[in-house]
Coordinates of N, CA and C in Angstrom, one line a residue:
M1 N 100.1 130.5 89.6 CA 99.1 130.8 90.5 C 99.4 132.3 91.0
Y2 N 98.4 133.0 91.2 CA 98.5 134.4 91.6 C 98.9 134.4 93.1
P3 N 99.9 135.3 93.5 CA 100.3 135.4 94.9 C 99.1 135.7 95.8
N4 N 98.2 136.5 95.4 CA 97.1 136.9 96.2 C 96.2 135.7 96.6
K5 N 96.0 134.8 95.6 CA 95.2 133.6 95.8 C 95.9 132.7 96.8
L6 N 97.2 132.5 96.7 CA 97.9 131.7 97.7 C 97.8 132.3 99.1
T7 N 97.9 133.6 99.2 CA 97.8 134.2 100.5 C 96.4 134.0 101.1
L8 N 95.4 134.1 100.2 CA 94.0 133.9 100.7 C 93.8 132.5 101.2
I9 N 94.3 131.5 100.4 CA 94.2 130.1 100.8 C 94.9 129.8 102.1
L10 N 96.1 130.4 102.3 CA 96.8 130.2 103.5 C 96.0 130.8 104.7
I11 N 95.5 132.0 104.5 CA 94.7 132.6 105.6 C 93.5 131.7 105.9
A12 N 92.8 131.2 104.9 CA 91.6 130.4 105.1 C 92.0 129.1 105.9
A13 N 93.2 128.5 105.5 CA 93.6 127.3 106.1 C 94.0 127.5 107.6
I14 N 94.7 128.6 107.9 CA 95.1 128.9 109.2 C 93.8 129.2 110.1
S15 N 92.9 130.0 109.5 CA 91.7 130.4 110.3 C 90.8 129.2 110.4
S16 N 90.9 128.1 109.7 CA 90.0 127.0 109.8 C 90.0 126.4 111.2
T17 N 91.1 126.5 111.8 CA 91.2 126.0 113.2 C 90.9 127.0 114.2
A18 N 91.0 128.3 113.9 CA 90.8 129.4 114.8 C 89.4 129.8 115.0
L19 N 88.6 129.7 113.9 CA 87.2 130.1 114.0 C 86.3 129.1 114.7
S20 N 85.2 129.6 115.1 CA 84.2 128.7 115.8 C 83.7 127.6 114.8
A21 N 83.3 126.5 115.4 CA 82.8 125.4 114.7 C 81.6 125.7 113.8
G22 N 80.8 126.7 114.2 CA 79.6 127.0 113.4 C 79.9 127.9 112.2
A23 N 81.1 128.2 111.9 CA 81.4 129.1 110.8 C 81.4 128.4 109.4
Y24 N 81.5 127.1 109.5 CA 81.6 126.3 108.2 C 80.5 125.2 108.2
A25 N 80.2 124.8 107.0 CA 79.2 123.8 106.9 C 79.7 122.5 107.4
V26 N 81.1 122.3 107.3 CA 81.7 121.1 107.9 C 82.6 121.7 109.0
S27 N 82.2 121.4 110.2 CA 83.0 121.9 111.4 C 84.0 120.8 111.8
K28 N 85.0 121.3 112.5 CA 86.1 120.4 113.0 C 85.5 119.3 113.9
T29 N 84.6 119.7 114.7 CA 83.9 118.7 115.6 C 83.2 117.7 114.9
D30 N 82.4 118.1 113.9 CA 81.6 117.2 113.1 C 82.5 116.2 112.3
F31 N 83.6 116.8 111.8 CA 84.6 116.0 111.0 C 85.2 115.0 111.9
T32 N 85.7 115.4 113.1 CA 86.3 114.5 114.0 C 85.4 113.4 114.5
N33 N 84.1 113.7 114.8 CA 83.2 112.7 115.1 C 82.9 111.8 114.0
G34 N 82.9 112.3 112.8 CA 82.7 111.4 111.6 C 83.8 110.5 111.4
V35 N 85.1 111.0 111.6 CA 86.3 110.1 111.5 C 86.2 109.0 112.5
Q36 N 85.8 109.3 113.8 CA 85.7 108.3 114.8 C 84.6 107.2 114.4
T37 N 83.5 107.7 114.0 CA 82.5 106.7 113.6 C 82.9 105.9 112.4
A38 N 83.6 106.5 111.4 CA 84.1 105.8 110.3 C 85.2 104.7 110.7
A39 N 86.0 105.1 111.6 CA 87.1 104.2 112.1 C 86.5 103.0 112.8
N40 N 85.4 103.3 113.6 CA 84.7 102.2 114.3 C 84.1 101.2 113.3
S41 N 83.7 101.7 112.1 CA 83.1 100.8 111.1 C 84.1 100.3 110.1
G42 N 85.4 100.6 110.3 CA 86.5 100.0 109.5 C 86.8 100.9 108.3
T43 N 86.3 102.1 108.2 CA 86.7 103.0 107.1 C 87.9 103.8 107.5
S44 N 88.8 103.9 106.6 CA 90.1 104.7 106.8 C 89.8 106.2 106.8
L45 N 90.8 106.9 107.4 CA 90.7 108.4 107.4 C 90.7 108.9 105.9
A46 N 91.5 108.3 105.1 CA 91.5 108.7 103.7 C 90.2 108.5 102.9
D47 N 89.6 107.3 103.2 CA 88.3 107.0 102.5 C 87.2 108.0 103.0
Y48 N 87.2 108.2 104.3 CA 86.2 109.2 104.9 C 86.5 110.6 104.3
T49 N 87.7 111.0 104.2 CA 88.1 112.3 103.7 C 87.6 112.4 102.2
L50 N 87.8 111.4 101.4 CA 87.4 111.4 100.0 C 85.9 111.5 100.0
T51 N 85.2 110.8 100.8 CA 83.7 110.8 100.8 C 83.2 112.2 101.1
Q52 N 83.8 112.8 102.1 CA 83.4 114.2 102.6 C 83.7 115.2 101.5
M53 N 84.9 115.1 100.8 CA 85.2 116.0 99.8 C 84.3 115.9 98.6
Q54 N 83.9 114.7 98.2 CA 83.0 114.5 97.1 C 81.6 115.0 97.4
S55 N 81.2 114.9 98.7 CA 79.9 115.3 99.0 C 79.8 116.8 99.3
S56 N 80.9 117.4 99.6 CA 81.0 118.9 99.9 C 82.1 119.5 99.2
P57 N 82.1 119.6 97.8 CA 83.3 120.2 97.1 C 83.7 121.6 97.5
A58 N 82.7 122.4 97.9 CA 83.0 123.8 98.3 C 83.8 123.8 99.6
E59 N 83.8 122.7 100.4 CA 84.4 122.6 101.7 C 85.8 121.9 101.6
Q60 N 86.3 121.6 100.4 CA 87.4 120.7 100.3 C 88.6 121.2 101.1
T61 N 88.9 122.5 101.1 CA 90.0 123.1 101.8 C 89.9 122.8 103.3
N62 N 88.7 123.1 103.9 CA 88.5 122.8 105.3 C 88.6 121.3 105.6
I63 N 88.1 120.5 104.8 CA 88.1 119.1 105.0 C 89.5 118.6 105.0
L64 N 90.3 119.0 104.0 CA 91.7 118.6 104.0 C 92.5 119.1 105.2
A65 N 92.2 120.3 105.7 CA 92.9 120.8 106.9 C 92.6 119.9 108.1
F66 N 91.3 119.6 108.2 CA 90.9 118.8 109.4 C 91.5 117.4 109.3
A67 N 91.5 116.8 108.0 CA 92.0 115.5 107.8 C 93.5 115.4 108.1
L68 N 94.3 116.5 107.7 CA 95.7 116.5 107.9 C 96.0 116.6 109.4
Q69 N 95.2 117.3 110.1 CA 95.3 117.4 111.6 C 95.1 116.1 112.2
A70 N 94.2 115.3 111.7 CA 93.8 114.0 112.2 C 94.9 112.9 112.0
T71 N 95.9 113.2 111.1 CA 96.9 112.2 110.8 C 98.0 112.2 111.9
F72 N 98.0 113.2 112.8 CA 99.0 113.3 113.8 C 100.4 113.1 113.3
G73 N 100.7 113.6 112.1 CA 102.0 113.7 111.6 C 102.5 112.3 111.0
K74 N 101.7 111.3 110.9 CA 102.1 110.0 110.3 C 102.2 110.2 108.8
T75 N 103.4 110.1 108.3 CA 103.6 110.3 106.9 C 102.8 109.4 106.0
A76 N 102.7 108.1 106.3 CA 101.9 107.2 105.4 C 100.4 107.7 105.4
T77 N 99.9 108.1 106.5 CA 98.5 108.5 106.6 C 98.3 109.9 105.8
I78 N 99.3 110.7 106.0 CA 99.3 112.0 105.3 C 99.2 111.8 103.8
L79 N 100.1 110.8 103.3 CA 100.1 110.5 101.8 C 98.7 110.0 101.4
E80 N 98.1 109.1 102.2 CA 96.8 108.6 101.9 C 95.7 109.7 101.8
V81 N 95.8 110.6 102.7 CA 94.8 111.7 102.8 C 95.0 112.6 101.6
L82 N 96.3 112.9 101.2 CA 96.6 113.8 100.1 C 96.1 113.1 98.8
S83 N 96.3 111.8 98.7 CA 95.8 111.0 97.5 C 94.3 111.1 97.4
A84 N 93.6 111.1 98.5 CA 92.2 111.2 98.5 C 91.8 112.6 98.0
A85 N 92.5 113.6 98.4 CA 92.3 115.0 98.0 C 92.5 115.1 96.5
Q86 N 93.5 114.4 96.0 CA 93.8 114.5 94.5 C 92.7 113.7 93.8
T87 N 92.2 112.6 94.3 CA 91.2 111.8 93.7 C 89.9 112.7 93.6
A88 N 89.7 113.4 94.7 CA 88.5 114.3 94.7 C 88.5 115.5 93.8
G89 N 89.7 115.7 93.2 CA 89.9 116.8 92.2 C 90.4 118.1 92.8
M90 N 91.0 118.0 93.9 CA 91.5 119.2 94.6 C 92.7 119.7 93.8
N91 N 92.8 121.0 93.7 CA 93.9 121.7 93.0 C 95.2 121.5 93.8
A92 N 96.3 121.2 93.1 CA 97.6 121.0 93.7 C 98.0 122.2 94.5
D93 N 97.8 123.4 94.0 CA 98.3 124.6 94.7 C 97.5 124.7 96.0
D94 N 96.2 124.4 96.0 CA 95.4 124.5 97.2 C 95.8 123.5 98.2
A95 N 96.1 122.3 97.8 CA 96.5 121.2 98.7 C 97.9 121.6 99.3
L96 N 98.8 122.1 98.5 CA 100.1 122.6 99.0 C 99.9 123.6 100.1
A97 N 99.1 124.6 99.8 CA 98.9 125.7 100.8 C 98.3 125.2 102.1
I98 N 97.3 124.3 102.0 CA 96.7 123.8 103.2 C 97.7 122.9 104.0
A99 N 98.5 122.2 103.3 CA 99.4 121.3 103.9 C 100.5 122.1 104.7
I100 N 101.0 123.2 104.0 CA 102.0 124.0 104.6 C 101.4 124.7 105.9
A101 N 100.2 125.2 105.8 CA 99.5 125.8 106.9 C 99.3 124.9 108.1
N102 N 99.3 123.6 107.8 CA 99.1 122.6 108.8 C 100.4 121.9 109.2
G103 N 101.6 122.5 108.8 CA 102.9 122.0 109.2 C 103.4 120.7 108.5
I104 N 102.8 120.5 107.3 CA 103.2 119.3 106.5 C 104.4 119.8 105.6
D105 N 105.4 118.9 105.5 CA 106.5 119.2 104.6 C 106.1 119.2 103.2
P106 N 106.4 120.3 102.4 CA 106.0 120.4 101.0 C 106.4 119.2 100.1
S107 N 107.6 118.6 100.5 CA 108.0 117.5 99.7 C 107.1 116.3 99.8
I108 N 106.4 116.2 100.9 CA 105.4 115.1 101.0 C 104.2 115.3 100.1
V109 N 103.8 116.6 99.9 CA 102.7 117.0 99.0 C 103.2 116.7 97.6
A110 N 104.4 117.0 97.3 CA 105.0 116.8 95.9 C 105.0 115.3 95.5
E111 N 105.0 114.4 96.5 CA 105.0 113.0 96.2 C 103.7 112.6 95.6
V112 N 102.6 113.3 96.0 CA 101.3 112.9 95.5 C 100.9 113.8 94.3
F113 N 101.1 115.1 94.5 CA 100.8 116.1 93.4 C 102.1 116.4 92.7
E114 N 102.4 115.6 91.7 CA 103.7 115.8 91.1 C 104.0 117.1 90.4
E115 N 102.9 117.8 90.0 CA 103.0 119.0 89.3 C 103.3 120.2 90.3
T116 N 103.2 119.9 91.6 CA 103.5 120.9 92.6 C 104.9 121.3 92.6
L117 N 105.2 122.6 92.5 CA 106.6 123.0 92.6 C 106.9 123.5 94.0
T118 N 107.8 122.8 94.7 CA 108.2 123.3 96.1 C 109.4 124.2 96.0
A119 N 109.8 124.6 97.1 CA 111.0 125.5 97.1 C 112.2 124.8 96.5
S120 N 112.3 123.5 96.6 CA 113.4 122.8 96.0 C 113.3 122.6 94.5
G121 N 112.2 123.1 94.0 CA 112.0 122.9 92.5 C 111.2 121.7 92.2
G122 N 110.8 121.5 91.0 CA 110.0 120.4 90.6 C 110.8 119.2 90.4
T123 N 110.2 118.1 90.2 CA 110.9 116.8 89.8 C 111.0 116.7 88.3
F124 N 112.1 116.4 87.9 CA 112.4 116.3 86.4 C 112.8 114.9 86.1
G125 N 112.4 114.5 84.8 CA 112.8 113.2 84.4 C 114.3 113.1 84.1
A126 N 114.7 111.9 83.7 CA 116.1 111.6 83.4 C 116.5 112.4 82.2
A127 N 117.8 112.7 82.2 CA 118.4 113.4 81.0 C 118.3 112.5 79.8
P128 N 118.2 113.1 78.6 CA 118.1 112.2 77.5 C 119.5 111.5 77.2
A129 N 119.4 110.3 76.6 CA 120.7 109.6 76.3 C 121.5 110.4 75.3
P130 N 122.8 110.4 75.4 CA 123.6 111.1 74.5 C 123.4 110.5 73.1
G131 N 123.6 111.4 72.1 CA 123.5 110.9 70.7 C 124.8 110.2 70.3
A132 N 124.9 109.9 69.0 CA 126.1 109.2 68.5 C 127.3 110.1 68.7
Q133 N 128.5 109.5 68.9 CA 129.7 110.3 69.2 C 130.1 111.0 67.9
G134 N 130.3 112.3 68.1 CA 130.8 113.1 67.0 C 132.3 113.4 67.1
F135 N 132.8 114.0 66.1 CA 134.2 114.3 66.1 C 134.5 115.7 66.7
G136 N 133.5 116.5 66.8 CA 133.8 117.8 67.4 C 134.6 118.7 66.5
G137 N 134.8 119.9 67.0 CA 135.7 120.9 66.2 C 137.1 120.6 66.4
G138 N 137.9 120.9 65.4 CA 139.3 120.8 65.5 C 139.9 119.4 65.2
S139 N 139.0 118.5 64.7 CA 139.5 117.2 64.5 C 140.4 117.1 63.3
G140 N 140.4 118.2 62.5 CA 141.3 118.2 61.4 C 141.0 117.3 60.3
G141 N 141.9 116.9 59.6 CA 141.7 116.0 58.5 C 142.9 116.0 57.6
G142 N 143.7 117.0 57.8 CA 145.0 117.0 57.1 C 146.0 116.0 57.6
G143 N 146.9 115.7 56.7 CA 147.9 114.6 57.1 C 149.1 115.2 57.7
V144 N 149.4 116.5 57.7 CA 150.6 117.0 58.2 C 150.4 117.7 59.5
T145 N 151.3 117.4 60.5 CA 151.2 117.9 61.8 C 151.8 119.4 61.7
A146 N 151.1 120.3 62.4 CA 151.5 121.7 62.4 C 152.9 121.9 63.1
S147 N 153.2 121.0 64.1 CA 154.4 121.2 64.8 C 155.0 119.9 65.1
S148 N 156.3 119.8 65.1 CA 157.0 118.5 65.3 C 157.4 118.3 66.8
N149 N 157.0 119.3 67.6 CA 157.4 119.3 69.0 C 156.7 118.2 69.7

C-alpha cells in the first residue's frame, strides 16, 4: 500500500468525527439513530453495519468508523463489526487505518483480516516438519581413527 494512501485514509477517518453531520451521505447522527432502531428490532450492530456498507459502498470507511465508535471498546462487538466490514468487501488496509484512527488495537483487526500486517508482523503458519535424519558433514566412513587420544 502506498504511504500517501494510508495517510489520506487516516485523515478521512479522523475527520469523520470532526466534520459536521451534513458532510457525508451517511452522518454519524443518522447512523446512530439507525443503530438504535435496529437494536430495538433485534438487529445487531454488526448486521446493521453490513447492511449499511452494502447499500452505500462509497461510504464504507465512514460507516466502519461510526460502527467502531458504537462498540464502546467491547472486543467481541469490535470483532463482529470488523467481520461485517470484511464480508462487505472492505479492503484490509482501509479497515486497519480506520480502526487505528478510532483507537482499536491493530492485533484485533489482524484477527479478522489475516492478511493485515501489523507492527508485530504477520501471522505465519507452523514450520515444516523436519526431513529424514541425515548424516551431515564429517561423518567419515573410514575405519581408522585419526588420533588415539
